[in-house]
PDB file of C-alpha atoms in Angstrom:
ATOM      1  CA  UNK G   1     147.239  80.030 133.957  1.00  0.00           C
ATOM      2  CA  UNK G   2     146.603  77.612 131.263  1.00  0.00           C
ATOM      3  CA  UNK G   3     142.586  76.037 131.382  1.00  0.00           C
ATOM      4  CA  UNK G   4     143.409  72.849 130.213  1.00  0.00           C
ATOM      5  CA  UNK G   5     140.191  71.435 130.202  1.00  0.00           C
ATOM      6  CA  UNK G   6     138.734  74.264 128.187  1.00  0.00           C
ATOM      7  CA  UNK G   7     141.694  73.457 125.766  1.00  0.00           C
ATOM      8  CA  UNK G   8     140.535  70.029 125.290  1.00  0.00           C
ATOM      9  CA  UNK G   9     136.907  70.794 125.048  1.00  0.00           C
ATOM     10  CA  UNK G  10     137.718  73.343 122.134  1.00  0.00           C
ATOM     11  CA  UNK G  11     139.852  70.360 120.588  1.00  0.00           C
ATOM     12  CA  UNK G  12     136.580  67.913 120.655  1.00  0.00           C
ATOM     13  CA  UNK G  13     134.216  70.439 119.569  1.00  0.00           C
ATOM     14  CA  UNK G  14     136.144  71.423 116.343  1.00  0.00           C
ATOM     15  CA  UNK G  15     135.669  67.012 116.052  1.00  0.00           C
ATOM     16  CA  UNK G  16     132.504  67.117 116.666  1.00  0.00           C
ATOM     17  CA  UNK G  17     131.553  70.570 114.403  1.00  0.00           C
ATOM     18  CA  UNK G  18     133.249  68.307 111.338  1.00  0.00           C
ATOM     19  CA  UNK G  19     130.570  65.694 112.090  1.00  0.00           C
ATOM     20  CA  UNK G  20     132.143  63.394 114.026  1.00  0.00           C
ATOM     21  CA  UNK G  21     129.994  61.552 116.923  1.00  0.00           C
ATOM     22  CA  UNK G  22     132.197  61.280 120.165  1.00  0.00           C
ATOM     23  CA  UNK G  23     130.686  57.853 121.400  1.00  0.00           C
ATOM     24  CA  UNK G  24     133.344  57.470 124.405  1.00  0.00           C
ATOM     25  CA  UNK G  25     135.484  59.039 126.094  1.00  0.00           C
ATOM     26  CA  UNK G  26     139.066  57.908 127.961  1.00  0.00           C
ATOM     27  CA  UNK G  27     141.339  59.321 130.066  1.00  0.00           C
ATOM     28  CA  UNK G  28     143.550  59.639 133.173  1.00  0.00           C
ATOM     29  CA  UNK G  29     143.097  63.282 134.001  1.00  0.00           C
ATOM     30  CA  UNK G  30     140.646  65.583 135.903  1.00  0.00           C
ATOM     31  CA  UNK G  31     140.589  67.788 133.182  1.00  0.00           C
ATOM     32  CA  UNK G  32     140.155  64.784 130.641  1.00  0.00           C
ATOM     33  CA  UNK G  33     136.719  64.110 132.503  1.00  0.00           C
ATOM     34  CA  UNK G  34     135.861  67.822 132.882  1.00  0.00           C
ATOM     35  CA  UNK G  35     136.495  68.435 128.692  1.00  0.00           C
ATOM     36  CA  UNK G  36     134.097  65.513 128.261  1.00  0.00           C
ATOM     37  CA  UNK G  37     131.580  66.449 130.183  1.00  0.00           C
ATOM     38  CA  UNK G  38     131.266  70.176 128.647  1.00  0.00           C
ATOM     39  CA  UNK G  39     131.219  68.714 125.009  1.00  0.00           C
ATOM     40  CA  UNK G  40     128.302  66.587 126.196  1.00  0.00           C
ATOM     41  CA  UNK G  41     129.240  63.261 126.306  1.00  0.00           C
ATOM     42  CA  UNK G  42     127.840  61.449 129.132  1.00  0.00           C
ATOM     43  CA  UNK G  43     129.597  59.734 132.134  1.00  0.00           C
ATOM     44  CA  UNK G  44     128.571  56.228 131.188  1.00  0.00           C
ATOM     45  CA  UNK G  45     130.580  56.594 128.256  1.00  0.00           C
ATOM     46  CA  UNK G  46     133.737  58.294 130.234  1.00  0.00           C
ATOM     47  CA  UNK G  47     136.710  55.292 131.208  1.00  0.00           C
ATOM     48  CA  UNK G  48     139.356  56.484 133.562  1.00  0.00           C
ATOM     49  CA  UNK G  49     142.613  55.056 133.288  1.00  0.00           C
ATOM     50  CA  UNK G  50     144.477  54.794 136.478  1.00  0.00           C
ATOM     51  CA  UNK G  51     148.215  56.215 136.109  1.00  0.00           C
ATOM     52  CA  UNK G  52     150.882  54.038 136.874  1.00  0.00           C
ATOM     53  CA  UNK G  53     151.769  53.847 140.604  1.00  0.00           C
ATOM     54  CA  UNK G  54     148.554  55.305 141.742  1.00  0.00           C
ATOM     55  CA  UNK G  55     146.189  54.090 144.076  1.00  0.00           C
ATOM     56  CA  UNK G  56     143.058  55.026 142.354  1.00  0.00           C
ATOM     57  CA  UNK G  57     142.138  56.914 138.921  1.00  0.00           C
ATOM     58  CA  UNK G  58     141.734  60.557 139.415  1.00  0.00           C
ATOM     59  CA  UNK G  59     138.521  62.030 140.068  1.00  0.00           C
ATOM     60  CA  UNK G  60     135.478  62.786 137.806  1.00  0.00           C
ATOM     61  CA  UNK G  61     132.483  61.810 135.985  1.00  0.00           C
ATOM     62  CA  UNK G  62     133.358  58.428 134.770  1.00  0.00           C
ATOM     63  CA  UNK G  63     131.612  55.290 134.271  1.00  0.00           C
ATOM     64  CA  UNK G  64     134.514  52.766 135.346  1.00  0.00           C
ATOM     65  CA  UNK G  65     138.041  53.356 136.753  1.00  0.00           C
ATOM     66  CA  UNK G  66     140.879  50.785 134.818  1.00  0.00           C
ATOM     67  CA  UNK G  67     144.244  50.129 136.318  1.00  0.00           C
ATOM     68  CA  UNK G  68     145.415  49.016 132.910  1.00  0.00           C
ATOM     69  CA  UNK G  69     144.534  49.331 129.178  1.00  0.00           C
ATOM     70  CA  UNK G  70     144.476  45.824 128.675  1.00  0.00           C
ATOM     71  CA  UNK G  71     142.452  45.624 132.162  1.00  0.00           C
ATOM     72  CA  UNK G  72     139.729  47.660 130.357  1.00  0.00           C
ATOM     73  CA  UNK G  73     139.559  45.650 126.954  1.00  0.00           C
ATOM     74  CA  UNK G  74     137.293  42.817 127.956  1.00  0.00           C
ATOM     75  CA  UNK G  75     134.752  45.209 129.521  1.00  0.00           C
ATOM     76  CA  UNK G  76     134.902  47.678 126.437  1.00  0.00           C
ATOM     77  CA  UNK G  77     134.421  44.977 124.031  1.00  0.00           C
ATOM     78  CA  UNK G  78     131.210  44.062 125.919  1.00  0.00           C
ATOM     79  CA  UNK G  79     130.096  47.511 126.226  1.00  0.00           C
ATOM     80  CA  UNK G  80     130.846  48.302 121.956  1.00  0.00           C
ATOM     81  CA  UNK G  81     129.034  45.046 121.561  1.00  0.00           C
ATOM     82  CA  UNK G  82     125.976  45.826 123.509  1.00  0.00           C
ATOM     83  CA  UNK G  83     126.038  49.177 121.548  1.00  0.00           C
ATOM     84  CA  UNK G  84     126.012  51.106 124.939  1.00  0.00           C
ATOM     85  CA  UNK G  85     122.308  49.846 125.728  1.00  0.00           C
ATOM     86  CA  UNK G  86     122.415  48.943 128.971  1.00  0.00           C
ATOM     87  CA  UNK G  87     125.575  47.233 129.104  1.00  0.00           C
ATOM     88  CA  UNK G  88     127.478  47.338 132.401  1.00  0.00           C
ATOM     89  CA  UNK G  89     131.148  47.349 133.588  1.00  0.00           C
ATOM     90  CA  UNK G  90     130.508  45.421 136.753  1.00  0.00           C
TER      91      UNK G  90
END
């Protein structure tokens, strides 16, 4: 069986080892959220995207569930402008 979360975490670790700072994560899969947690990304910086036709985002450690890419734009612009300091998505 393939461990998708471990694969994704390895890829993220490769970026980190090259000096990249991962400030936020986006995903629509529980394995996305697991991989972000494995590389130390705080749940408050992880954003879930609801899959089309689904009633909710998949489970995992994330700050907010968006029902579309366009729905998350305004919230994320605010989050970025506040440099992640105390910004909420509510």
